[in-house]
Amino acid sequence: MLTVNERVIHIRKVNGDSQKDLAEYLHISNQALCKWEKGKINVPSWAIKMICERYHVSADYMLGIGK
């Protein structure tokens, strides 16, 4: 099962976005996104919401809830 951090990487790559693309969308630095993706810092709830909106996925998917 993928962690939230791993799902951020997966969904970003599936959609052809670079770290820079997603960081700009979230109004954060590339370094902050890198820390999220490496699991050094938990992805904040506001960012999960924005990622869901950008990539048209549910919060349940991002959090690994359900089937």
N, CA and C atoms as an extended XYZ file, in Angstrom:
201
Properties=species:S:1:pos:R:3:atomname:S:1:resname:S:1:resid:I:1 pbc="F F F"
N         0.837       -1.180        0.000 N   MET     1
C         0.000        0.000        0.000 CA  MET     1
C         0.885        1.246        0.000 C   MET     1
N         0.542        2.178       -0.842 N   LEU     2
C         1.320        3.416       -0.947 CA  LEU     2
C         0.985        4.367        0.201 C   LEU     2
N         1.974        5.108        0.644 N   THR     3
C         1.749        6.161        1.634 CA  THR     3
C         1.262        7.416        0.905 C   THR     3
N         0.812        8.387        1.657 N   VAL     4
C         0.380        9.658        1.064 CA  VAL     4
C         1.533       10.269        0.264 C   VAL     4
N         2.723       10.219        0.833 N   ASN     5
C         3.895       10.786        0.168 CA  ASN     5
C         4.147       10.095       -1.174 C   ASN     5
N         4.041        8.774       -1.175 N   GLU     6
C         4.250        8.017       -2.410 CA  GLU     6
C         3.141        8.286       -3.421 C   GLU     6
N         1.932        8.503       -2.940 N   ARG     7
C         0.821        8.810       -3.844 CA  ARG     7
C         1.014       10.178       -4.506 C   ARG     7
N         1.579       11.123       -3.781 N   VAL     8
C         1.867       12.433       -4.378 CA  VAL     8
C         2.815       12.251       -5.556 C   VAL     8
N         3.865       11.493       -5.366 N   ILE     9
C         4.825       11.239       -6.443 CA  ILE     9
C         4.133       10.548       -7.608 C   ILE     9
N         3.395        9.491       -7.302 N   HIS    10
C         2.735        8.703       -8.344 CA  HIS    10
C         1.767        9.547       -9.165 C   HIS    10
N         0.875       10.244       -8.505 N   ILE    11
C        -0.150       11.009       -9.225 CA  ILE    11
C         0.476       12.153      -10.014 C   ILE    11
N         1.527       12.749       -9.462 N   ARG    12
C         2.218       13.828      -10.177 CA  ARG    12
C         2.846       13.299      -11.460 C   ARG    12
N         3.544       12.168      -11.356 N   LYS    13
C         4.227       11.603      -12.519 CA  LYS    13
C         3.246       11.086      -13.566 C   LYS    13
N         2.169       10.437      -13.125 N   VAL    14
C         1.157        9.927      -14.057 CA  VAL    14
C         0.583       11.067      -14.895 C   VAL    14
N         0.496       12.240      -14.296 N   ASN    15
C        -0.061       13.395      -14.993 CA  ASN    15
C         0.991       14.230      -15.709 C   ASN    15
N         2.232       13.765      -15.706 N   GLY    16
C         3.286       14.421      -16.462 CA  GLY    16
C         3.799       15.714      -15.873 C   GLY    16
N         3.571       15.924      -14.594 N   ASP    17
C         4.056       17.141      -13.944 CA  ASP    17
C         5.420       16.908      -13.299 C   ASP    17
N         6.240       17.937      -13.322 N   SER    18
C         7.510       17.907      -12.599 CA  SER    18
C         7.266       18.373      -11.169 C   SER    18
N         8.271       18.228      -10.331 N   GLN    19
C         8.160       18.768       -8.973 CA  GLN    19
C         7.941       20.275       -9.045 C   GLN    19
N         8.616       20.923       -9.963 N   LYS    20
C         8.486       22.368      -10.110 CA  LYS    20
C         7.048       22.756      -10.451 C   LYS    20
N         6.421       22.002      -11.360 N   ASP    21
C         5.033       22.288      -11.742 CA  ASP    21
C         4.110       22.231      -10.533 C   ASP    21
N         4.212       21.156       -9.777 N   LEU    22
C         3.320       20.990       -8.622 CA  LEU    22
C         3.650       21.999       -7.530 C   LEU    22
N         4.927       22.240       -7.292 N   ALA    23
C         5.314       23.221       -6.269 CA  ALA    23
C         4.764       24.608       -6.605 C   ALA    23
N         4.843       24.998       -7.860 N   GLU    24
C         4.302       26.299       -8.264 CA  GLU    24
C         2.795       26.353       -8.055 C   GLU    24
N         2.096       25.272       -8.409 N   TYR    25
C         0.649       25.219       -8.219 CA  TYR    25
C         0.287       25.358       -6.747 C   TYR    25
N         1.072       24.726       -5.882 N   LEU    26
C         0.804       24.754       -4.439 CA  LEU    26
C         1.366       26.001       -3.751 C   LEU    26
N         2.121       26.814       -4.484 N   HIS    27
C         2.755       28.022       -3.939 CA  HIS    27
C         3.721       27.683       -2.797 C   HIS    27
N         4.535       26.645       -3.056 N   ILE    28
C         5.558       26.245       -2.092 CA  ILE    28
C         6.877       26.102       -2.849 C   ILE    28
N         7.957       25.925       -2.121 N   SER    29
C         9.261       25.741       -2.760 CA  SER    29
C         9.415       24.298       -3.235 C   SER    29
N        10.304       24.108       -4.197 N   ASN    30
C        10.628       22.754       -4.651 CA  ASN    30
C        11.188       21.935       -3.498 C   ASN    30
N        11.951       22.580       -2.627 N   GLN    31
C        12.561       21.887       -1.486 CA  GLN    31
C        11.479       21.351       -0.548 C   GLN    31
N        10.428       22.130       -0.325 N   ALA    32
C         9.340       21.662        0.546 CA  ALA    32
C         8.647       20.455       -0.065 C   ALA    32
N         8.363       20.516       -1.355 N   LEU    33
C         7.722       19.385       -2.026 CA  LEU    33
C         8.615       18.153       -1.979 C   LEU    33
N         9.892       18.340       -2.174 N   CYS    34
C        10.843       17.233       -2.111 CA  CYS    34
C        10.803       16.571       -0.731 C   CYS    34
N        10.725       17.362        0.326 N   LYS    35
C        10.654       16.820        1.688 CA  LYS    35
C         9.362       16.034        1.887 C   LYS    35
N         8.264       16.535        1.311 N   TRP    36
C         6.996       15.801        1.397 CA  TRP    36
C         7.133       14.457        0.701 C   TRP    36
N         7.662       14.495       -0.528 N   GLU    37
C         7.748       13.277       -1.323 CA  GLU    37
C         8.694       12.253       -0.710 C   GLU    37
N         9.715       12.706       -0.010 N   LYS    38
C        10.649       11.790        0.650 CA  LYS    38
C        10.134       11.322        2.008 C   LYS    38
N         9.017       11.889        2.457 N   GLY    39
C         8.441       11.496        3.734 CA  GLY    39
C         9.091       12.133        4.935 C   GLY    39
N         9.913       13.165        4.688 N   LYS    40
C        10.565       13.852        5.805 CA  LYS    40
C         9.580       14.753        6.548 C   LYS    40
N         8.576       15.225        5.833 N   ILE    41
C         7.526       16.074        6.399 CA  ILE    41
C         6.197       15.536        5.887 C   ILE    41
N         5.196       15.480        6.754 N   ASN    42
C         3.868       15.041        6.325 CA  ASN    42
C         3.245       16.073        5.396 C   ASN    42
N         2.506       15.580        4.420 N   VAL    43
C         1.792       16.461        3.495 CA  VAL    43
C         0.627       17.085        4.257 C   VAL    43
N         0.548       18.418        4.320 N   PRO    44
C        -0.543       19.059        5.063 CA  PRO    44
C        -1.896       18.834        4.382 C   PRO    44
N        -2.949       18.892        5.179 N   SER    45
C        -4.296       18.641        4.654 CA  SER    45
C        -4.677       19.633        3.562 C   SER    45
N        -4.267       20.894        3.684 N   TRP    46
C        -4.618       21.873        2.652 CA  TRP    46
C        -3.981       21.490        1.316 C   TRP    46
N        -2.793       20.891        1.366 N   ALA    47
C        -2.104       20.490        0.139 CA  ALA    47
C        -2.768       19.259       -0.471 C   ALA    47
N        -3.208       18.329        0.367 N   ILE    48
C        -3.922       17.154       -0.142 CA  ILE    48
C        -5.168       17.606       -0.889 C   ILE    48
N        -5.883       18.564       -0.316 N   LYS    49
C        -7.093       19.090       -0.961 CA  LYS    49
C        -6.758       19.683       -2.329 C   LYS    49
N        -5.713       20.479       -2.401 N   MET    50
C        -5.334       21.104       -3.673 CA  MET    50
C        -4.858       20.061       -4.692 C   MET    50
N        -4.141       19.050       -4.232 N   ILE    51
C        -3.673       17.988       -5.124 CA  ILE    51
C        -4.873       17.223       -5.685 C   ILE    51
N        -5.850       16.944       -4.833 N   CYS    52
C        -7.065       16.266       -5.282 CA  CYS    52
C        -7.781       17.076       -6.358 C   CYS    52
N        -7.870       18.371       -6.149 N   GLU    53
C        -8.529       19.244       -7.123 CA  GLU    53
C        -7.747       19.287       -8.438 C   GLU    53
N        -6.437       19.375       -8.361 N   ARG    54
C        -5.618       19.473       -9.576 CA  ARG    54
C        -5.697       18.205      -10.419 C   ARG    54
N        -5.620       17.051       -9.749 N   TYR    55
C        -5.530       15.797      -10.474 CA  TYR    55
C        -6.851       15.019      -10.520 C   TYR    55
N        -7.898       15.599       -9.997 N   HIS    56
C        -9.238       15.000      -10.039 CA  HIS    56
C        -9.258       13.608       -9.415 C   HIS    56
N        -8.689       13.527       -8.225 N   VAL    57
C        -8.731       12.287       -7.447 CA  VAL    57
C        -9.378       12.602       -6.104 C   VAL    57
N        -9.856       11.574       -5.441 N   SER    58
C       -10.515       11.782       -4.151 CA  SER    58
C        -9.502       11.833       -3.012 C   SER    58
N        -9.937       12.438       -1.924 N   ALA    59
C        -9.104       12.454       -0.718 CA  ALA    59
C        -8.946       11.025       -0.193 C   ALA    59
N        -9.990       10.207       -0.355 N   ASP    60
C        -9.889        8.802        0.057 CA  ASP    60
C        -8.742        8.113       -0.691 C   ASP    60
N        -8.626        8.371       -1.982 N   TYR    61
C        -7.518        7.786       -2.759 CA  TYR    61
C        -6.181        8.256       -2.189 C   TYR    61
N        -6.057        9.573       -1.995 N   MET    62
C        -4.771       10.118       -1.517 CA  MET    62
C        -4.398        9.558       -0.147 C   MET    62
N        -5.405        9.297        0.691 N   LEU    63
C        -5.137        8.812        2.040 CA  LEU    63
C        -5.103        7.283        2.130 C   LEU    63
N        -5.407        6.607        1.001 N   GLY    64
C        -5.372        5.151        0.984 CA  GLY    64
C        -6.559        4.520        1.673 C   GLY    64
N        -7.693        5.216        1.652 N   ILE    65
C        -8.909        4.714        2.304 CA  ILE    65
C        -9.776        4.010        1.264 C   ILE    65
N       -10.324        2.894        1.630 N   GLY    66
C       -11.241        2.172        0.740 CA  GLY    66
C       -10.529        1.139       -0.087 C   GLY    66
N       -11.231        0.704       -1.115 N   LYS    67
C       -10.735       -0.388       -1.964 CA  LYS    67
C        -9.695        0.098       -2.936 C   LYS    67
